[in-house]
Amino acid sequence: GAVVSQHPSRVICKSGTSVKIECRSLDFQATTMFWYRQFPKQSLMLMATSNEGSKATYEQGVEKDKFLINHASLTLSTLTVTSAHPEDSSFYICSAPKSPGEAFFGQGTRLTVV
Amino acid sequence: QKEVEQDPGPLSVPEGAIVSLNCTYSNSAFQYFMWYRQYSRKGPELLMYTYSSGNKEDGRFTAQVDKSSKYISLFIRDSQPSDSATYLCAMSVNTPLVFGKGTRLSVIA
């Protein structure tokens, strides 16, 4: 299957600092990528849609200034959690569709803010 | 009514059993149907991908889509302890995907 690489897999940061998470499609181009957040024993919650060459689309209730998304190329999207606080601690996952409906996921990033 | 309903379980079966996982949905426009397997603290892994109605088989896994009933199923034959994971159904009109809550499956050796 197609490969989507997400980095880092785990990060611990101090409260008030920013953290960048990268998502790369390794063997296909993705004009759109998706960022999800997942709480323990919960399903994935869509945060935003990353669009190559244009602004990201955020879901209702997601702070644009807190979660900065940049889709710099057809194979790379980044999510930056700015001024992180303990309540931002979560599992963040990106996905990229190779074809309509067929989405592949990254390995996920476990963020812990201390 | 939520767009996609999935029983969260947990579901516990003995090794070798046939497992049946199901989802129902309300949006008749959905045309892409997927099943993902997610191990703890890992990203979801695409297991099965089906367009429109019908059956699809891949090894021990069979996916069924019944659009008339708005019902999809995943069957796992000869279940193994390594199948223990959370199984998420997902569907879409195009993108993005709409997920079920996931069913936690435990296969006991």
Tab-separated table of C-alpha atoms in Angstrom:
chain	number	residue	atom	x	y	z
A	1	GLY	CA	0.000	0.000	0.000
A	2	ALA	CA	0.875	3.638	-0.254
A	3	VAL	CA	3.079	5.089	2.440
A	4	VAL	CA	2.518	8.193	4.482
A	5	SER	CA	5.316	9.088	6.851
A	6	GLN	CA	4.740	11.212	9.939
A	7	HIS	CA	7.481	12.603	12.129
A	8	PRO	CA	8.165	12.716	15.013
A	9	SER	CA	6.342	9.733	16.467
A	10	ARG	CA	6.650	11.083	19.965
A	11	VAL	CA	7.500	14.491	21.393
A	12	ILE	CA	7.581	16.000	24.855
A	13	CYS	CA	7.715	19.766	25.103
A	14	LYS	CA	7.467	22.428	27.745
A	15	SER	CA	4.343	24.490	28.138
A	16	GLY	CA	4.510	27.635	26.013
A	17	THR	CA	6.759	26.228	23.323
A	18	SER	CA	5.804	25.268	19.765
A	19	VAL	CA	5.992	21.868	18.146
A	20	LYS	CA	6.068	21.047	14.446
A	21	ILE	CA	4.789	17.760	13.069
A	22	GLU	CA	5.555	16.705	9.498
A	23	CYS	CA	3.483	14.526	7.223
A	24	ARG	CA	4.891	13.235	3.952
A	25	SER	CA	3.375	11.135	1.198
A	26	LEU	CA	6.296	9.016	0.050
A	27	ASP	CA	5.097	7.440	-3.188
A	28	PHE	CA	2.265	9.626	-4.412
A	29	GLN	CA	1.359	13.287	-4.603
A	30	ALA	CA	-1.339	14.691	-2.372
A	31	THR	CA	-2.903	18.064	-3.060
A	32	THR	CA	-4.953	17.556	0.068
A	33	MET	CA	-3.979	16.117	3.433
A	34	PHE	CA	-5.978	15.815	6.613
A	35	TRP	CA	-5.016	16.308	10.232
A	36	TYR	CA	-6.789	14.440	12.994
A	37	ARG	CA	-6.644	14.388	16.744
A	38	GLN	CA	-7.432	11.283	18.739
A	39	PHE	CA	-8.127	11.040	22.438
A	40	PRO	CA	-7.654	7.741	24.309
A	41	LYS	CA	-10.219	5.134	23.306
A	42	GLN	CA	-11.945	7.627	21.014
A	43	SER	CA	-12.255	7.805	17.270
A	44	LEU	CA	-10.419	10.254	15.062
A	45	MET	CA	-11.566	13.854	15.135
A	46	LEU	CA	-10.897	15.834	11.972
A	47	MET	CA	-9.122	19.074	12.813
A	48	ALA	CA	-8.359	20.574	9.437
A	49	THR	CA	-7.875	19.989	5.741
A	50	SER	CA	-4.505	21.001	4.370
A	51	ASN	CA	-4.532	22.269	0.794
A	52	GLU	CA	-1.387	22.565	-1.280
A	53	GLY	CA	-0.876	26.138	-2.361
A	54	SER	CA	-3.777	27.607	-0.409
A	55	LYS	CA	-5.038	28.115	3.114
A	56	ALA	CA	-6.061	25.218	5.266
A	57	THR	CA	-9.711	24.648	6.096
A	58	TYR	CA	-10.372	24.230	9.800
A	59	GLU	CA	-13.223	22.362	11.419
A	60	GLN	CA	-15.536	24.195	13.758
A	61	GLY	CA	-14.002	24.734	17.172
A	62	VAL	CA	-10.393	24.294	16.034
A	63	GLU	CA	-8.264	27.367	16.670
A	64	LYS	CA	-6.472	28.454	13.514
A	65	ASP	CA	-3.846	30.419	15.409
A	66	LYS	CA	-3.150	27.509	17.733
A	67	PHE	CA	-2.785	24.871	15.044
A	68	LEU	CA	-0.877	26.291	12.095
A	69	ILE	CA	-0.959	24.214	8.935
A	70	ASN	CA	1.322	24.614	5.956
A	71	HIS	CA	1.127	22.517	2.803
A	72	ALA	CA	4.409	23.473	1.224
A	73	SER	CA	4.514	20.913	-1.566
A	74	LEU	CA	2.534	18.058	-3.090
A	75	THR	CA	4.172	15.631	-0.674
A	76	LEU	CA	4.551	17.598	2.561
A	77	SER	CA	2.147	19.111	5.078
A	78	THR	CA	3.118	20.397	8.509
A	79	LEU	CA	1.107	21.020	11.635
A	80	THR	CA	2.587	23.402	14.198
A	81	VAL	CA	1.076	23.468	17.653
A	82	THR	CA	1.878	26.955	18.892
A	83	SER	CA	2.271	27.971	22.530
A	84	ALA	CA	1.425	24.432	23.570
A	85	HIS	CA	-0.355	23.772	26.852
A	86	PRO	CA	-1.006	20.516	28.706
A	87	GLU	CA	-4.530	20.329	27.281
A	88	ASP	CA	-2.967	20.090	23.801
A	89	SER	CA	-1.429	16.758	24.774
A	90	SER	CA	-2.929	14.206	22.436
A	91	PHE	CA	-2.308	11.833	19.544
A	92	TYR	CA	-2.147	13.676	16.228
A	93	ILE	CA	-2.483	11.777	12.950
A	94	CYS	CA	-2.273	12.903	9.359
A	95	SER	CA	-3.721	11.232	6.304
A	96	ALA	CA	-3.418	11.658	2.575
A	97	PRO	CA	-5.799	10.324	-0.081
A	98	LYS	CA	-4.136	8.470	-2.922
A	99	SER	CA	-7.442	8.314	-4.782
A	100	PRO	CA	-10.995	9.455	-3.969
A	101	GLY	CA	-11.944	7.815	-0.691
A	102	GLU	CA	-8.712	5.809	-0.379
A	103	ALA	CA	-6.803	7.481	2.418
A	104	PHE	CA	-3.568	6.371	4.022
A	105	PHE	CA	-2.479	7.422	7.460
A	106	GLY	CA	0.782	8.362	9.056
A	107	GLN	CA	2.063	6.601	12.124
A	108	GLY	CA	0.785	9.327	14.425
A	109	THR	CA	2.533	11.696	16.818
A	110	ARG	CA	2.050	11.485	20.539
A	111	LEU	CA	2.442	14.973	21.960
A	112	THR	CA	2.951	15.464	25.666
A	113	VAL	CA	3.113	19.008	27.001
A	114	VAL	CA	4.603	19.313	30.473
B	1	GLN	CA	-28.643	10.263	14.393
B	2	LYS	CA	-24.917	10.158	13.795
B	3	GLU	CA	-23.709	9.753	10.241
B	4	VAL	CA	-21.871	6.520	11.025
B	5	GLU	CA	-22.754	4.158	13.851
B	6	GLN	CA	-20.386	1.464	15.069
B	7	ASP	CA	-20.634	-0.639	18.193
B	8	PRO	CA	-17.519	0.147	20.252
B	9	GLY	CA	-17.422	-3.284	21.871
B	10	PRO	CA	-15.216	-4.542	23.367
B	11	LEU	CA	-15.558	-7.785	21.474
B	12	SER	CA	-13.686	-10.821	22.757
B	13	VAL	CA	-13.437	-14.039	20.736
B	14	PRO	CA	-11.373	-17.240	20.923
B	15	GLU	CA	-8.583	-17.826	18.446
B	16	GLY	CA	-9.869	-19.338	15.216
B	17	ALA	CA	-13.334	-17.788	15.467
B	18	ILE	CA	-15.028	-15.871	12.677
B	19	VAL	CA	-15.382	-12.230	13.610
B	20	SER	CA	-18.123	-9.996	12.254
B	21	LEU	CA	-17.791	-6.225	12.554
B	22	ASN	CA	-20.492	-3.870	11.338
B	23	CYS	CA	-21.355	-0.251	10.719
B	24	THR	CA	-24.534	1.501	9.699
B	25	TYR	CA	-24.767	4.909	8.148
B	26	SER	CA	-27.365	7.483	7.256
B	27	ASN	CA	-25.894	9.378	4.291
B	28	SER	CA	-27.002	7.655	1.090
B	29	ALA	CA	-24.426	9.672	-0.861
B	30	PHE	CA	-21.509	7.717	0.617
B	31	GLN	CA	-19.844	5.715	-2.130
B	32	TYR	CA	-16.413	4.816	-0.737
B	33	PHE	CA	-16.196	2.413	2.180
B	34	MET	CA	-13.094	1.490	4.111
B	35	TRP	CA	-12.040	-0.597	7.061
B	36	TYR	CA	-8.983	0.376	9.071
B	37	ARG	CA	-7.137	-1.517	11.770
B	38	GLN	CA	-5.503	0.499	14.514
B	39	TYR	CA	-3.117	-0.887	17.071
B	40	SER	CA	-2.631	1.023	20.279
B	41	ARG	CA	-0.665	4.252	19.776
B	42	LYS	CA	-0.309	3.701	16.042
B	43	GLY	CA	-1.879	5.283	13.002
B	44	PRO	CA	-4.786	3.450	11.302
B	45	GLU	CA	-3.809	0.893	8.675
B	46	LEU	CA	-6.019	0.515	5.614
B	47	LEU	CA	-7.370	-3.049	5.441
B	48	MET	CA	-10.119	-2.949	2.861
B	49	TYR	CA	-11.333	-0.386	0.359
B	50	THR	CA	-14.608	-0.795	-1.504
B	51	TYR	CA	-16.326	1.415	-4.006
B	52	SER	CA	-20.130	1.193	-4.023
B	53	SER	CA	-21.940	-2.055	-3.161
B	54	GLY	CA	-20.647	-5.579	-3.211
B	55	ASN	CA	-18.137	-7.886	-1.610
B	56	LYS	CA	-14.362	-7.810	-1.551
B	57	GLU	CA	-12.079	-10.501	-0.238
B	58	ASP	CA	-8.418	-10.281	0.749
B	59	GLY	CA	-6.955	-13.285	2.507
B	60	ARG	CA	-8.811	-13.822	5.774
B	61	PHE	CA	-10.715	-10.568	5.407
B	62	THR	CA	-14.011	-10.021	3.575
B	63	ALA	CA	-15.734	-6.665	3.298
B	64	GLN	CA	-19.392	-6.360	2.364
B	65	VAL	CA	-21.322	-3.246	1.452
B	66	ASP	CA	-25.106	-3.160	1.239
B	67	LYS	CA	-26.043	0.331	0.125
B	68	SER	CA	-29.764	-0.451	0.103
B	69	SER	CA	-29.610	-1.145	3.824
B	70	LYS	CA	-26.839	1.388	4.513
B	71	TYR	CA	-24.871	-1.354	6.196
B	72	ILE	CA	-21.278	-2.493	5.866
B	73	SER	CA	-19.494	-5.459	7.373
B	74	LEU	CA	-16.002	-6.808	7.834
B	75	PHE	CA	-15.511	-10.524	8.403
B	76	ILE	CA	-12.289	-11.973	9.746
B	77	ARG	CA	-11.849	-15.718	9.314
B	78	ASP	CA	-9.578	-17.863	11.457
B	79	SER	CA	-8.952	-14.961	13.803
B	80	GLN	CA	-5.522	-14.700	15.389
B	81	PRO	CA	-4.272	-12.974	18.553
B	82	SER	CA	-2.428	-10.579	16.252
B	83	ASP	CA	-5.827	-9.398	14.985
B	84	SER	CA	-6.465	-7.852	18.401
B	85	ALA	CA	-6.862	-4.157	17.668
B	86	THR	CA	-9.454	-1.473	17.146
B	87	TYR	CA	-11.264	-1.673	13.819
B	88	LEU	CA	-12.598	1.536	12.353
B	89	CYS	CA	-15.075	1.755	9.544
B	90	ALA	CA	-14.878	4.846	7.376
B	91	MET	CA	-16.814	6.139	4.427
B	92	SER	CA	-17.004	9.148	2.217
B	93	VAL	CA	-18.637	10.836	-0.713
B	94	ASN	CA	-15.185	11.925	-1.844
B	95	THR	CA	-13.066	13.343	0.955
B	96	PRO	CA	-12.770	13.684	3.882
B	97	LEU	CA	-13.622	10.406	5.531
B	98	VAL	CA	-16.309	10.000	8.157
B	99	PHE	CA	-15.344	7.454	10.789
B	100	GLY	CA	-17.197	5.163	13.080
B	101	LYS	CA	-16.104	5.151	16.695
B	102	GLY	CA	-14.194	1.901	16.261
B	103	THR	CA	-14.708	-1.588	17.694
B	104	ARG	CA	-12.102	-2.972	20.072
B	105	LEU	CA	-11.440	-6.620	19.292
B	106	SER	CA	-9.547	-9.075	21.456
B	107	VAL	CA	-8.695	-12.518	20.114
B	108	ILE	CA	-7.839	-14.834	22.973
B	109	ALA	CA	-5.300	-17.621	22.393
